[in-house]
PDB file of C-alpha atoms in Angstrom:
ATOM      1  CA  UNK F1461       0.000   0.000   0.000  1.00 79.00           C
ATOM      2  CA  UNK F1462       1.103   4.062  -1.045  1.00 82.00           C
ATOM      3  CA  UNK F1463      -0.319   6.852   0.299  1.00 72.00           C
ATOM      4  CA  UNK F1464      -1.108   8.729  -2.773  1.00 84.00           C
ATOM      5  CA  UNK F1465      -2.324  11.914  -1.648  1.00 85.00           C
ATOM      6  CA  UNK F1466      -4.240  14.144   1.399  1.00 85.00           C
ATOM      7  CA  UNK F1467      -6.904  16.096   0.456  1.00 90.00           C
ATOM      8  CA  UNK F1468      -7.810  18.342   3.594  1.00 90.00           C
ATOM      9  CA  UNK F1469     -11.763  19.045   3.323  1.00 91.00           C
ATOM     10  CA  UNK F1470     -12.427  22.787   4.782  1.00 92.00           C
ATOM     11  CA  UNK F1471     -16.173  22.914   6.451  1.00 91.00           C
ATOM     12  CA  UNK F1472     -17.373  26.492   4.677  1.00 93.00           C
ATOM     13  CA  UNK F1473     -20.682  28.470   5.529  1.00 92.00           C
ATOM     14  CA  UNK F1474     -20.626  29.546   1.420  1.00 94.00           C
ATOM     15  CA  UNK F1475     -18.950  27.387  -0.964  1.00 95.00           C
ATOM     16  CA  UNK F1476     -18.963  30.028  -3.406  1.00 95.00           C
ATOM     17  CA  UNK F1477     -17.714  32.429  -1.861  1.00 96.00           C
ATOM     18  CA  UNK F1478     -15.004  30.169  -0.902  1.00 96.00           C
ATOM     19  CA  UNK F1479     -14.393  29.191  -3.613  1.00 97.00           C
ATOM     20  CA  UNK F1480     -13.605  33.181  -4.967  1.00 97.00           C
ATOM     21  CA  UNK F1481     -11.253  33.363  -2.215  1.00 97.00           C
ATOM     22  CA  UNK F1482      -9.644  30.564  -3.045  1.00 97.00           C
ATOM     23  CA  UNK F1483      -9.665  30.709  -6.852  1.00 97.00           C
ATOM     24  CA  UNK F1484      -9.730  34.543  -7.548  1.00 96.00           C
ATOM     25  CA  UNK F1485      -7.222  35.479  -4.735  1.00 95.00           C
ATOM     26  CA  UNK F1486      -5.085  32.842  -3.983  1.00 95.00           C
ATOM     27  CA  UNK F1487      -4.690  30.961  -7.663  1.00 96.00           C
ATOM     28  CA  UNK F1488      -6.673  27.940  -7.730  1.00 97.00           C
ATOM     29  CA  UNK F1489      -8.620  26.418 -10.130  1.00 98.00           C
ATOM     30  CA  UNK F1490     -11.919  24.546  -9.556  1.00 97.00           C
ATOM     31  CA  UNK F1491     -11.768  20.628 -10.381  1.00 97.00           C
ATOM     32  CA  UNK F1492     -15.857  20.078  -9.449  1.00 96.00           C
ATOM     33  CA  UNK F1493     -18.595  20.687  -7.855  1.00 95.00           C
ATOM     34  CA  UNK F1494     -21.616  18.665  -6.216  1.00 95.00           C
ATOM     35  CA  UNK F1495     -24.843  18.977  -4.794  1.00 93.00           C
ATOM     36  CA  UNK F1496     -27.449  16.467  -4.174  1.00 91.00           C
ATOM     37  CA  UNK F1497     -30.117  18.136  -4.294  1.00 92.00           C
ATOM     38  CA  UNK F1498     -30.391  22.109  -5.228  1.00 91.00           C
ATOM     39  CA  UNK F1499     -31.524  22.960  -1.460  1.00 91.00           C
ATOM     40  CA  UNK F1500     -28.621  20.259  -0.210  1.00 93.00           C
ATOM     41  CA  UNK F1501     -25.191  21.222   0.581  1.00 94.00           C
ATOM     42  CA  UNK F1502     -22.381  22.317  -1.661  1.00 95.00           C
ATOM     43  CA  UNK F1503     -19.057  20.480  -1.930  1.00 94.00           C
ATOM     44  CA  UNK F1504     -16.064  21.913  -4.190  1.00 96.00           C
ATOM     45  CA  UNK F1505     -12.980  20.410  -5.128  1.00 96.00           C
ATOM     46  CA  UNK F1506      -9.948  22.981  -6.063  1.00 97.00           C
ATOM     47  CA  UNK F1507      -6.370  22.369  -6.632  1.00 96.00           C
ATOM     48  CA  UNK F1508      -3.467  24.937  -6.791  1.00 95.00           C
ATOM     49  CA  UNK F1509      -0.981  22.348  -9.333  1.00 94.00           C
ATOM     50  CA  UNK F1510      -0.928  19.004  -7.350  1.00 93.00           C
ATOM     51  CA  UNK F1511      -2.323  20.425  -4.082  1.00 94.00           C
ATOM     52  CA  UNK F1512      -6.216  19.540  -3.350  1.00 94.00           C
ATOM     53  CA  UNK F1513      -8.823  21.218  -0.593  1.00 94.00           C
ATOM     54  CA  UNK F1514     -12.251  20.026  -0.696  1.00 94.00           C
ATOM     55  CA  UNK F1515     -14.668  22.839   0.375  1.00 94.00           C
ATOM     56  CA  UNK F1516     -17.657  21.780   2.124  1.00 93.00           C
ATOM     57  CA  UNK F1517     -20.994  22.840   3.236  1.00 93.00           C
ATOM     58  CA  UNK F1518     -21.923  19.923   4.700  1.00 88.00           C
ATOM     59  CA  UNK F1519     -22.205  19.598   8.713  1.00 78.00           C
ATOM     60  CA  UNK F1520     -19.430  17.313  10.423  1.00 68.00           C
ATOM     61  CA  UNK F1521     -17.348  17.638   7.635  1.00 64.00           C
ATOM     62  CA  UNK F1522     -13.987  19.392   8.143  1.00 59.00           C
ATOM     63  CA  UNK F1523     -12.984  21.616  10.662  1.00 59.00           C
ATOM     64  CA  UNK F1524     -13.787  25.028  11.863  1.00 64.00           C
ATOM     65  CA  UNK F1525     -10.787  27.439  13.108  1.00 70.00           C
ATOM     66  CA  UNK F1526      -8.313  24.960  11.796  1.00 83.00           C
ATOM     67  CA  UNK F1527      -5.140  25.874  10.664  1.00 86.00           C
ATOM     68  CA  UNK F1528      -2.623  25.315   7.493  1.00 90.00           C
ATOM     69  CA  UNK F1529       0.626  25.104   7.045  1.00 91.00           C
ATOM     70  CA  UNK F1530       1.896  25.937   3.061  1.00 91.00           C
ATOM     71  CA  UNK F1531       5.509  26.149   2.570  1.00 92.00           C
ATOM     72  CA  UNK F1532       6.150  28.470  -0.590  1.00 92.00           C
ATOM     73  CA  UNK F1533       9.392  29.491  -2.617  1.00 94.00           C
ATOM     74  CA  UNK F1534       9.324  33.517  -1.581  1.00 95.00           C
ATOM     75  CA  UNK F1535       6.982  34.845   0.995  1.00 95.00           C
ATOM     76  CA  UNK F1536       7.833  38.116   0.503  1.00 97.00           C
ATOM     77  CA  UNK F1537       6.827  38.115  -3.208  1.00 96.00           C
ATOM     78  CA  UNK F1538       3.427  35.998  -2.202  1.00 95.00           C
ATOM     79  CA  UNK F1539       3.199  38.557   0.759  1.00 97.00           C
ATOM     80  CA  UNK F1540       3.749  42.025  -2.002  1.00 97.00           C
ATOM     81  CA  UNK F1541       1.436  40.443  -4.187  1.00 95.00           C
ATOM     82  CA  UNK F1542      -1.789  39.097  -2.781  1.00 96.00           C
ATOM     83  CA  UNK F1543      -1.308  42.298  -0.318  1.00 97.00           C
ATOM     84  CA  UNK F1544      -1.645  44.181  -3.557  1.00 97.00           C
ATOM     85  CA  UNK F1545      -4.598  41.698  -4.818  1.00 96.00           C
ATOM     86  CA  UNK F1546      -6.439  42.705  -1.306  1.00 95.00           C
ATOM     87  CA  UNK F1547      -5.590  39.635   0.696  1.00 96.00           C
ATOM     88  CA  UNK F1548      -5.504  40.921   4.507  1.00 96.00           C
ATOM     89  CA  UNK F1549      -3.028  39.526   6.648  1.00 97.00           C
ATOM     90  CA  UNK F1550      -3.172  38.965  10.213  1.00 96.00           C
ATOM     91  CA  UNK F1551       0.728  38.884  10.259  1.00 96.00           C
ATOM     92  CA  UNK F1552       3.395  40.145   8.032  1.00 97.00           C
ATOM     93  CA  UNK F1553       6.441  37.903   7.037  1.00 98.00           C
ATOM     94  CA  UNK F1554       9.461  37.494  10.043  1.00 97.00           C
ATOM     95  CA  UNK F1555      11.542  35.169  10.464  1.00 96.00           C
ATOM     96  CA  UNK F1556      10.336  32.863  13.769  1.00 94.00           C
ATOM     97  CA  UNK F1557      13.547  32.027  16.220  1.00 94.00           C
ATOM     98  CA  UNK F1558      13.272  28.327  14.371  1.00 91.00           C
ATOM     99  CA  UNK F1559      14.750  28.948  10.899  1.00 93.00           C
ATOM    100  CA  UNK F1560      11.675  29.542   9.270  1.00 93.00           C
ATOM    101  CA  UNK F1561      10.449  33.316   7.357  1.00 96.00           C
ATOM    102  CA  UNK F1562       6.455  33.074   8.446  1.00 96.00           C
ATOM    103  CA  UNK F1563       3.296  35.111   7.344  1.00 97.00           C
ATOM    104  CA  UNK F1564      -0.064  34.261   8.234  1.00 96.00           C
ATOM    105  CA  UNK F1565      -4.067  35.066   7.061  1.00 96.00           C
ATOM    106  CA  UNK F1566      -7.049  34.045   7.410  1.00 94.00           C
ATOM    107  CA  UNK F1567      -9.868  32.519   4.889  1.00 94.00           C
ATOM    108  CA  UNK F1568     -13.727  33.833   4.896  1.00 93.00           C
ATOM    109  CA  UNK F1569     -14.104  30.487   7.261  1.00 91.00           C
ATOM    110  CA  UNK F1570     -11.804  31.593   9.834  1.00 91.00           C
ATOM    111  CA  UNK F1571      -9.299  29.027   8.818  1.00 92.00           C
ATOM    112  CA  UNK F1572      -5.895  30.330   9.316  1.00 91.00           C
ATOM    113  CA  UNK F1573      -2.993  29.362   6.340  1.00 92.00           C
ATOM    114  CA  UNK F1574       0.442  30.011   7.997  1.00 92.00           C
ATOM    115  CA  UNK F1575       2.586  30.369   4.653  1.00 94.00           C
ATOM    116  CA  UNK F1576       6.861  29.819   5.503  1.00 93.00           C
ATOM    117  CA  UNK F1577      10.101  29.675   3.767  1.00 90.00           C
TER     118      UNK F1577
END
């Protein structure tokens, strides 16, 4: 047996909206979508490249106030440009007393993506 892949799944009170965040702000595309019903929850699948988040309306799925780690190539020119793009972040890149250049913001969800280098 492999472990192929993780695919954290968000819990979100607006899939859509999410899923503008997500796409229009932070580069992601949208993979699918599903509903069973048109009053039933939504449930998204997104990808930035090989990296999956499912976004879910559903109840018991996912977390709330969970948080994210993303390691990028150059948080300062991730941190210049979705500052420019309106992303709001709750802290500014510095480097932490364990090696590692941190910045750190929030989704519409509450979930919190700590981005380091």
């Amino acid at each position: 047996m492999k472990i192929k892949q993780f695919i954290p799944t968000l819990r979100v009170k607006d899939a859509h909206k999410s899923e503008r965040f997500y796409c229009d702000l932070l580069g992601f595309s949208k993979e699918w979508e599903h509903q069973f019903s048109a009053d039933s929850p939504l449930m998204l699948s997104i990808h930035f490249g090989e990296h999956y988040l499912f976004l879910s309306e559903h109840q018991g799925t996912g977390g709330s106030d969970c948080t994210i780690y993303m390691r990028i190539d150059d948080i300062d020119a991730f941190y210049r440009e979705k500052s420019e793009q309106g992303l709001a972040f709750e802290m500014e890149p510095v480097d932490q007393p364990w090696g590692m250049r941190e910045a750190s913001f929030r989704d519409p969800d509450n979930h919190r993506f700590i981005i380091g280098m």
